[in-house]
Coordinates of C-alpha atoms and ligand atoms in Angstrom, one line a residue:
X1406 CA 18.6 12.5 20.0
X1407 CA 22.3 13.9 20.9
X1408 CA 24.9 11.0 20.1
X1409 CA 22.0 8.2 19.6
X1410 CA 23.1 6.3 16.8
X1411 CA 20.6 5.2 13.8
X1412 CA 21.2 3.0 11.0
X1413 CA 18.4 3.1 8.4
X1414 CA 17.9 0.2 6.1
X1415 CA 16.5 1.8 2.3
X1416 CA 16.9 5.2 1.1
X1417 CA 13.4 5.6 -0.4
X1418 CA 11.0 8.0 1.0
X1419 CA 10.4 6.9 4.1
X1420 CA 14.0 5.9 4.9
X1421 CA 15.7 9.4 3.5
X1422 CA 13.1 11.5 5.0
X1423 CA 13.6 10.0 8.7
X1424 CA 17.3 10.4 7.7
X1425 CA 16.7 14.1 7.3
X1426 CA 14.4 14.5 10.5
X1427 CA 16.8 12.6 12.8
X1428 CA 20.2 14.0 11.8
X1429 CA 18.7 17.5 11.8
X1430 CA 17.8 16.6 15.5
X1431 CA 21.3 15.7 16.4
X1432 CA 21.1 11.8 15.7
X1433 CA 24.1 9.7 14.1
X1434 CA 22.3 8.6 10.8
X1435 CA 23.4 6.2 8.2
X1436 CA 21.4 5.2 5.4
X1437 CA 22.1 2.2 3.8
X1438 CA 20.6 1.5 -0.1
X1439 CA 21.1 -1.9 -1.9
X1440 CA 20.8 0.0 -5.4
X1441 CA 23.9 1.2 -6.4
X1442 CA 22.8 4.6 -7.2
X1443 CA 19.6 6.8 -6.6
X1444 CA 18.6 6.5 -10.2
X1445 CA 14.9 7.4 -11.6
X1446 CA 13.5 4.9 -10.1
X1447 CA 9.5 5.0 -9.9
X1448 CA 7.2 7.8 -11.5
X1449 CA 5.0 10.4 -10.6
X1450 CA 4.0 11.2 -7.4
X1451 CA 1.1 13.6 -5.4
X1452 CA 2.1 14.8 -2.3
X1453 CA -0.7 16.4 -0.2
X1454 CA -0.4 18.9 2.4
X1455 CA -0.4 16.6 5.2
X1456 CA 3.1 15.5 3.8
X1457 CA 3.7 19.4 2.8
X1458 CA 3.6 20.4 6.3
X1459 CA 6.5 18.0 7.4
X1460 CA 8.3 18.6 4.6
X1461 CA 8.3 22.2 5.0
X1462 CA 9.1 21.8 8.9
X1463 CA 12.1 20.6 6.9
X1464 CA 13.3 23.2 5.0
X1465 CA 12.6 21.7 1.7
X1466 CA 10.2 24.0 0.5
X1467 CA 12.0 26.4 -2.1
X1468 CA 13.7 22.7 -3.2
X1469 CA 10.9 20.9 -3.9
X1470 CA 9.0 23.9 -5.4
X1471 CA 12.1 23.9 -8.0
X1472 CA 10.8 20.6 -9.2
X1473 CA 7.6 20.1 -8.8
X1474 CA 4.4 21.5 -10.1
X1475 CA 1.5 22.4 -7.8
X1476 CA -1.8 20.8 -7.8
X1477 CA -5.0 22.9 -7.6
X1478 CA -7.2 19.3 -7.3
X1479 CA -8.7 16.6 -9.2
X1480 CA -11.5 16.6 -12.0
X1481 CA -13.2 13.2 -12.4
X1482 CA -14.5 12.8 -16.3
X1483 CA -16.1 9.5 -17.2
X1484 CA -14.2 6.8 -19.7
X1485 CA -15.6 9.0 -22.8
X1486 CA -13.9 12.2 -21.7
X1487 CA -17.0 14.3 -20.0
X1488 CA -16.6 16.1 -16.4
X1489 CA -18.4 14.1 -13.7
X1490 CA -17.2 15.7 -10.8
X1491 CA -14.5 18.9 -10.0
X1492 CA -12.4 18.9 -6.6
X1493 CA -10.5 21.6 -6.5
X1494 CA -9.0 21.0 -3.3
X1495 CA -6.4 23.6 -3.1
X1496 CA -8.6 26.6 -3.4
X1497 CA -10.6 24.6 -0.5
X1498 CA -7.4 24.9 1.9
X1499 CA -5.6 28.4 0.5
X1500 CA -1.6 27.8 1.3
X1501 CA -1.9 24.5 1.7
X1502 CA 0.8 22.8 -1.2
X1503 CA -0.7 19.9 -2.9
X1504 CA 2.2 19.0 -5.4
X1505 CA 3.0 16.6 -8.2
X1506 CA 6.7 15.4 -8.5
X1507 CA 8.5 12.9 -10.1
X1508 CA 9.8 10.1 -7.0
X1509 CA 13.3 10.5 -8.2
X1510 CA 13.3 14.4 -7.5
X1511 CA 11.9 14.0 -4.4
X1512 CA 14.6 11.7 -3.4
X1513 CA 17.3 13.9 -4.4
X1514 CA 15.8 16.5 -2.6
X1515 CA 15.6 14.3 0.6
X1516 CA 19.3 13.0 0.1
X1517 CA 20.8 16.4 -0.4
X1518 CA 18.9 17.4 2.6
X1519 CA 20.2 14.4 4.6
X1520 CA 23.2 15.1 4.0
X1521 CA 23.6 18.6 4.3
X1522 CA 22.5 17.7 8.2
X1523 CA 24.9 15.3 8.4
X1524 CA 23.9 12.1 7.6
X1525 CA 25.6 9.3 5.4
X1526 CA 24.5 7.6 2.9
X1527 CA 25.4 4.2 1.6
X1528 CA 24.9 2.7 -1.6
X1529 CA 25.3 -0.6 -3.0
X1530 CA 24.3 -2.1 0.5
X1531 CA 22.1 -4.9 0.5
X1532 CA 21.7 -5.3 4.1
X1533 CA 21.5 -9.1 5.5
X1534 CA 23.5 -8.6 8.6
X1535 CA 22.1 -5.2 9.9
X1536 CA 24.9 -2.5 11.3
X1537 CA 25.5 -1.7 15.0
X1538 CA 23.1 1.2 15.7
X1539 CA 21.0 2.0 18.7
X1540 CA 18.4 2.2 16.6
X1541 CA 17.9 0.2 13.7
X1542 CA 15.2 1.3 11.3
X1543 CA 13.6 -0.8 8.3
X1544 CA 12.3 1.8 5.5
X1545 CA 12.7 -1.6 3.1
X1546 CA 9.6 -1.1 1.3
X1547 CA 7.2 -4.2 -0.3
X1548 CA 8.9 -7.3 0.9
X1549 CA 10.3 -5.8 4.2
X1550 CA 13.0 -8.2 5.4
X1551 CA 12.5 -6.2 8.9
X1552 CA 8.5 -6.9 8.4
X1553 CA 9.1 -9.9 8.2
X1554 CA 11.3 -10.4 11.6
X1555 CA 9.2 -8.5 13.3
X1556 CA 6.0 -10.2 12.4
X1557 CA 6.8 -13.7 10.3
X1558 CA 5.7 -14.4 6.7
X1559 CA 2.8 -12.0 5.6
X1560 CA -0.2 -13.2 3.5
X1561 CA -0.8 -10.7 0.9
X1562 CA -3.3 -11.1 -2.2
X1563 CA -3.5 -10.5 -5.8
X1564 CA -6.6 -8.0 -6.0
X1565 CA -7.2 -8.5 -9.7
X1566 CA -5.8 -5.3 -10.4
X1567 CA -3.2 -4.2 -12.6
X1568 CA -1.0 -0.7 -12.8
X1569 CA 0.6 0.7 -15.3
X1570 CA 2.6 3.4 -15.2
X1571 CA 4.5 5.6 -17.6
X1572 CA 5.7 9.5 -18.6
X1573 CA 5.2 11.6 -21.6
X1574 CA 6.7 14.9 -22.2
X1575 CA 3.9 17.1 -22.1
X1576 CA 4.4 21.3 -21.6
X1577 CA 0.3 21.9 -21.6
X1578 CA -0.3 23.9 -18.4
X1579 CA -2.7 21.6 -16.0
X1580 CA -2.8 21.9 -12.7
X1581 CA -5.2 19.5 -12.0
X1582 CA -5.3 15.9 -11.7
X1583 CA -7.3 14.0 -14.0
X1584 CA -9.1 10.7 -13.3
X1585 CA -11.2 9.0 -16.3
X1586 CA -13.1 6.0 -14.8
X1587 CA -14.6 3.2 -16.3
X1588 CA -16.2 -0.2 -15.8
X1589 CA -13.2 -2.0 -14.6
X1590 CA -10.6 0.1 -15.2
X1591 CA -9.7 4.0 -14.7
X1592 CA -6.5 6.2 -15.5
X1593 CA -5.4 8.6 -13.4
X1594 CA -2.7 11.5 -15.2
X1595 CA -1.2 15.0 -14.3
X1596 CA 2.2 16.8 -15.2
X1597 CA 5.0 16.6 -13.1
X1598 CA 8.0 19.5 -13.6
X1599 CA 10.2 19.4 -16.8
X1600 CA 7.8 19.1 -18.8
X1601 CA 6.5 15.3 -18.0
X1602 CA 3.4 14.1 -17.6
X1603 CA 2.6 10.7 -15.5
X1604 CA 0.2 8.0 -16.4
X1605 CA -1.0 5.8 -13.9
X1606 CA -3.7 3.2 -15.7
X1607 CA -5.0 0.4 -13.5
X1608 CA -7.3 -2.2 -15.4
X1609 CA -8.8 -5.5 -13.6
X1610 CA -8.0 -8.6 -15.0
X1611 CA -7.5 -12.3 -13.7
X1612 CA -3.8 -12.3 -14.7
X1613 CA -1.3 -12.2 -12.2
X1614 CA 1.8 -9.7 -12.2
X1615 CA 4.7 -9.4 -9.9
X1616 CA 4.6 -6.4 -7.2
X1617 CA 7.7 -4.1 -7.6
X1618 CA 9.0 -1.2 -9.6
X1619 CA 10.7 -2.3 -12.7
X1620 CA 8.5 -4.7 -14.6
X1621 CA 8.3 -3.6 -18.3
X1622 CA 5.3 -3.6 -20.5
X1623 CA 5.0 -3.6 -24.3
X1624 CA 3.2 0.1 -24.3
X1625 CA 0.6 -1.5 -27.1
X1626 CA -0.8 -3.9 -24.6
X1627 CA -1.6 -0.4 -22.6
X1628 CA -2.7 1.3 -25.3
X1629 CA -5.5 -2.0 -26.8
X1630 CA -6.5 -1.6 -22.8
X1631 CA -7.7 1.6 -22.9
X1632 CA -8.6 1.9 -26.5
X1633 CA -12.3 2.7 -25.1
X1634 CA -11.4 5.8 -23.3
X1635 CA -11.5 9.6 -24.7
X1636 CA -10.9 12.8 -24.7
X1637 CA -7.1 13.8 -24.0
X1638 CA -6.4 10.0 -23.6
X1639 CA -5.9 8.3 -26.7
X1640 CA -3.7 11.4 -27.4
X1641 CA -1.1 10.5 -24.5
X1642 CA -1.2 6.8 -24.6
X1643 CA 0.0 7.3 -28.4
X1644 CA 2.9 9.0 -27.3
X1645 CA 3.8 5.9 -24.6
X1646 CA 7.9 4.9 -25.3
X1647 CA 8.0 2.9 -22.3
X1648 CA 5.7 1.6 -19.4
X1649 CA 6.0 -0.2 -16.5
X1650 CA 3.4 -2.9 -15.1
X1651 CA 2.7 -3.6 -11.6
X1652 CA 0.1 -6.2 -9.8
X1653 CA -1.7 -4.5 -7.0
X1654 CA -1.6 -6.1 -3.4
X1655 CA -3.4 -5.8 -0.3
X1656 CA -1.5 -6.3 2.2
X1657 CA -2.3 -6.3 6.1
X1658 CA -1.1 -3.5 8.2
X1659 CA 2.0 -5.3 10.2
X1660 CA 0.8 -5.6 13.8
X1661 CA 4.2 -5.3 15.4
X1662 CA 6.4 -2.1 14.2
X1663 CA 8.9 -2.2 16.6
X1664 CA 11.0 -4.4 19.4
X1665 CA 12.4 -1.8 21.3
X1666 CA 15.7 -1.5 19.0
X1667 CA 13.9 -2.4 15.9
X1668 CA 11.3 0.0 14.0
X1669 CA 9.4 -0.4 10.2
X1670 CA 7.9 2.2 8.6
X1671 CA 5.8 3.4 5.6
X1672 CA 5.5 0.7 3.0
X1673 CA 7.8 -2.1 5.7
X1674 CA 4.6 -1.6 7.8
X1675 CA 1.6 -0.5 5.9
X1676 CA 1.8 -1.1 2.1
X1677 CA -1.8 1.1 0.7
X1678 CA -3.1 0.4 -2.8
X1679 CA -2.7 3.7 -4.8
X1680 CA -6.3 4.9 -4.9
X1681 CA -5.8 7.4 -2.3
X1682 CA -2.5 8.4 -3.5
X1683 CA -1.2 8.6 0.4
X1684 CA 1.6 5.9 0.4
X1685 CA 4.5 8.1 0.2
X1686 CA 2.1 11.0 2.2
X1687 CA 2.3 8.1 4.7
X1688 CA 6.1 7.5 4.3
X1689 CA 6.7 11.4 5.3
X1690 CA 4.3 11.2 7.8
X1691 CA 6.2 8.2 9.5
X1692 CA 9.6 9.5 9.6
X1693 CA 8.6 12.8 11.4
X1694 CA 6.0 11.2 13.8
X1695 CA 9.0 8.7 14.8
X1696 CA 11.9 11.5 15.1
X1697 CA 9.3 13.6 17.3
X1698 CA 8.0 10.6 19.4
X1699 CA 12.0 9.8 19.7
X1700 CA 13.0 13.2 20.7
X1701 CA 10.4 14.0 23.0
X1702 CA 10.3 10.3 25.1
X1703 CA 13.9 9.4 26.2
X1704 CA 13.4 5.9 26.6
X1705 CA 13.4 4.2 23.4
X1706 CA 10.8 1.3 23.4
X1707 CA 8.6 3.5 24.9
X1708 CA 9.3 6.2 22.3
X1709 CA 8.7 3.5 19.4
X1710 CA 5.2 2.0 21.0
X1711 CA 4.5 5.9 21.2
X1712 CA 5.0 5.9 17.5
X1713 CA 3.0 3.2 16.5
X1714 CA 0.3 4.0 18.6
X1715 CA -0.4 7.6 16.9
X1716 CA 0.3 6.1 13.4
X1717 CA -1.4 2.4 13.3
X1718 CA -5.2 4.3 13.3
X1719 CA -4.3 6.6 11.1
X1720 CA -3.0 4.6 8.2
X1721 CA -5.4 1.9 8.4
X1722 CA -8.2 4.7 7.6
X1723 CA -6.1 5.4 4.4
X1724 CA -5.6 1.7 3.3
X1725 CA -9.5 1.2 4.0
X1726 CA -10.1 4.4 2.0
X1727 CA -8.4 3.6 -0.8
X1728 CA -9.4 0.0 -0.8
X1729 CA -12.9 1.6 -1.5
X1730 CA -11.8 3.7 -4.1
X1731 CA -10.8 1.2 -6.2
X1732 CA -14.8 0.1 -6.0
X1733 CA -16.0 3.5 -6.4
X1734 CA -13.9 4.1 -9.6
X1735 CA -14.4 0.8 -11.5
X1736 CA -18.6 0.7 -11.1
X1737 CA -19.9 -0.7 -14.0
X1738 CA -23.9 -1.2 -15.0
X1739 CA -26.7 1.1 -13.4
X1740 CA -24.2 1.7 -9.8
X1741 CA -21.8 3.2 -12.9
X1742 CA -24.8 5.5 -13.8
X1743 CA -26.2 6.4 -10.0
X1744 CA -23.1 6.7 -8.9
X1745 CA -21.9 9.3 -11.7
X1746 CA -25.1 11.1 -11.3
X1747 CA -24.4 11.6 -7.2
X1748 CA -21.7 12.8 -8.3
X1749 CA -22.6 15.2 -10.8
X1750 CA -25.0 16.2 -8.7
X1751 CA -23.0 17.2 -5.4
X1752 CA -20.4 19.1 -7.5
X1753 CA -22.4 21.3 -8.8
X1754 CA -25.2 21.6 -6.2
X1755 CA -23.0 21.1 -2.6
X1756 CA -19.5 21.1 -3.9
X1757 CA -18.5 22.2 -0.5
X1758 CA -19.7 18.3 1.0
X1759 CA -17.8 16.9 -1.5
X1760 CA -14.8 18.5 -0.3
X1761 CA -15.1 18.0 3.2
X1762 CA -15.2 14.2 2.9
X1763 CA -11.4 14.6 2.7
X1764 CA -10.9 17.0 5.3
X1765 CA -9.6 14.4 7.7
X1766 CA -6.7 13.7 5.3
X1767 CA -5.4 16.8 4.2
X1768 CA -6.0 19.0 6.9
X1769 CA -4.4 16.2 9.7
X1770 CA -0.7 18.1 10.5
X1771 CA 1.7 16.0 11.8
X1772 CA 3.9 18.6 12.9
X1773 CA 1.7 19.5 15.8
X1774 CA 0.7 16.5 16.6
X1775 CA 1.4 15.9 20.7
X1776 CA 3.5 12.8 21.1
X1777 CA 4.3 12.8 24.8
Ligands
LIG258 C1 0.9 2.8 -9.2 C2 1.3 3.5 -8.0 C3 1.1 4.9 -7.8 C4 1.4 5.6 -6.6 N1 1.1 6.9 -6.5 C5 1.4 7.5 -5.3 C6 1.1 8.9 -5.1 O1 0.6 9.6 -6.0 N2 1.3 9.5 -3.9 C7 1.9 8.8 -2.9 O2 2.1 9.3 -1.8 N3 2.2 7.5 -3.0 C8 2.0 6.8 -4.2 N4 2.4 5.5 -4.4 C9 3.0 4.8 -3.2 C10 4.4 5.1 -3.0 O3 5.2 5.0 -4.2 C11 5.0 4.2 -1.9 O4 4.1 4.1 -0.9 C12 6.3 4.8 -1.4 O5 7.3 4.9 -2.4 C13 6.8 4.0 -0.1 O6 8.1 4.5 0.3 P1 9.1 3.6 1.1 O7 10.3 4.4 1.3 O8 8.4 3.0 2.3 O9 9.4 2.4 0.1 P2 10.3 2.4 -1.2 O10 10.1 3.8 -1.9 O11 9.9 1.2 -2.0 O12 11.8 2.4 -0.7 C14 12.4 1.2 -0.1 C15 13.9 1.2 -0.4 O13 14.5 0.2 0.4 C16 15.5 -0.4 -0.5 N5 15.7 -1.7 0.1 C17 14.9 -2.8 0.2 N6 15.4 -3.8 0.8 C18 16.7 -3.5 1.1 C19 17.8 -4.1 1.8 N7 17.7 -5.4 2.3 N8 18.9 -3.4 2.0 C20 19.1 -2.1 1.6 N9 18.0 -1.5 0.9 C21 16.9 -2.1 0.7 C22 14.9 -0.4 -1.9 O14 15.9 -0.5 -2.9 C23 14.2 1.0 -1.9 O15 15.0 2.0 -2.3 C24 2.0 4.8 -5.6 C25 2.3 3.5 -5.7 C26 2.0 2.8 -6.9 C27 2.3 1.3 -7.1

């Protein structure tokens, strides 16, 4: 990577953390960012030990540790507030980090990193005209201008699903992530650090809303949404200030990533609905598959079609998996009541089964995957 020069266009996730991976292998980075600062933008975030192992490969353990909490797994309760299922992935996979962090720590921590290996990083750049760069790399997120070179106008659709998204203080010790499903709808909450906990509520309704970060909600509409769930919820949706509101997309997986100069990655390439909670997981795992597979083939386009190749099967299992989730979380009628019963059932009779089903994800480790 000696003296090959990269320009990477977004300093989210994906873009920062192939900023750190490429500059700590010798590149020429510059990140460039249209927002004028890397404010708190987004909310909470899990980050699963498939991402953990890159991002300790890193260094950023010790950093993110400082602001995150660690996960010990995910308890499933039905819409009244009573345990259906218990995952408690963690003790499944002993030192493997599953943590919870807010997205704006986990950029700092990526940006600091960045630049302490000698990247630069530009803000206030809205990039039309993209920079001279050997390598030019679109980590633009939803709505990739660079997707959409690379691959023409996308047809995405409204899945009838709607997110909203918030943060209480909170200073209970959880470590677990909670889901409380119900017909149609389910909320999904855990703390982050500093004492904040994130809400993630998704309900299905015809009504379209715009894809993005920043659309605000009146929190009452959130709270007459969920007025039908229990247990700890009606609790933290009465201390909601301010929420956000998203519509949920499906989106194709690109089929071109990259022209030989040209590369997307995580959301550019593969946006995922959130029921898997593997987009930024994805992100991560991008930006060190594409510094490895760029480090270890000399020749560029060959490097890039190297990349694609290990990462196009991999992330369309975890759109397709989450595209069921969003199913298996909203039943409704008698599948509601079979399906909780299963799952009561497995937890406490083969709990072990119930874990494995995700063994593919979290145990996959990017850092040894072979790239050439
Ligand atoms: C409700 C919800 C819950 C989620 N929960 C999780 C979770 O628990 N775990 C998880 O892993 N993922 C989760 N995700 C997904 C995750 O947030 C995204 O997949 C991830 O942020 C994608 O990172 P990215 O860097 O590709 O894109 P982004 O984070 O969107 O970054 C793109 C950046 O590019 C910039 N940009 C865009 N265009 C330009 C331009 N022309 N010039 C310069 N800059 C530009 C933008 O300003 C932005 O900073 C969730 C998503 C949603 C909607």
């Amino acid at each position: 990577m000696k003296n090959r020069s990269v320009a990477v266009i977004g300093g989210g996730v994906a873009g920062l953390c192939a900023a750190v991976a490429l500059s700590q292998r010798g590149a020429h980075v510059s990140v460039h960012e249209r927002a004028p600062a890397l404010t708190d933008v987004g909310a909470g975030l899990q980050l699963s030990p498939n991402a953990g192992r890159v991002l300790s490969e890193l260094g950023l353990d010790a950093a993110l540790d400082a602001v995150s909490v660690r996960s010990a797994g995910v308890v499933l309760h039905d819409r009244a507030g009573q345990q259906v299922a218990s995952l408690p992935l963690a003790a499944h996979r002993p030192g493997a980090a599953f943590r919870m962090i807010h997205r704006a720590r986990l950029i700092e921590v990526l940006a600091a990193a960045a630049r302490d290996a000698g990247a630069t990083i530009h803000l206030g750049h809205q990039i039309t005209d993209p920079p001279k760069a050997d390598l030019l790399i679109g980590a633009d997120g939803l709505n990739s201008t660079f997707r959409r070179k690379l691959n023409g106008a996308e047809k995405l659709f409204f899945t009838g699903q709607t997110a909203w998204r918030a943060l209480i203080e909170d200073s209970i010790d959880d470590p677990f992530a909670r889901v409380f499903m119900g017909p149609k709808q389910h909320l999904v909450s855990y703390r982050l650090g500093s004492g904040f906990r994130n809400i993630v509520a998704v309900q299905e309704r015809p009504g379209w809303t715009a894809e993005g970060w920043s659309h605000e909600d009146d929190p009452r509409n959130l709270r007459a949404a969920f007025a039908g769930f229990g247990g700890p919820v009606p609790d933290w949706l009465s201390r909601v200030g301010s929420v956000g509101i998203w519509g949920l997309f499906r989106h194709q997986v690109a089929r071109h990533w990259h022209d030989g100069r040209h590369v997307i990655i995580g959301d550019a390439a593969h946006p995922t609905l959130p029921f898997m909670a593997q987009g930024a997981v994805m992100a991560i795992e991008d930006a060190w598959i594409l510094a490895q597979s760029l480090d270890a083939i000399a020749d560029q386009p060959a490097a890039l079609a190297r990349f694609q190749a290990i990462r196009e099967p991999r992330v369309r299992r975890v759109v397709e998996a989450a595209n069921g989730n969003a199913r298996n979380y909203h039943l409704s009628g008698p599948a509601r009541v079979i399906g909780h019963l299963g799952l009561r059932t497995l937890s406490r009779l083969a709990p072990g089964a119930l874990l494995r089903r995700f063994d593919w994800l979290y145990d996959y480790d990017p850092v040894a995957e072979r790239v050439a």
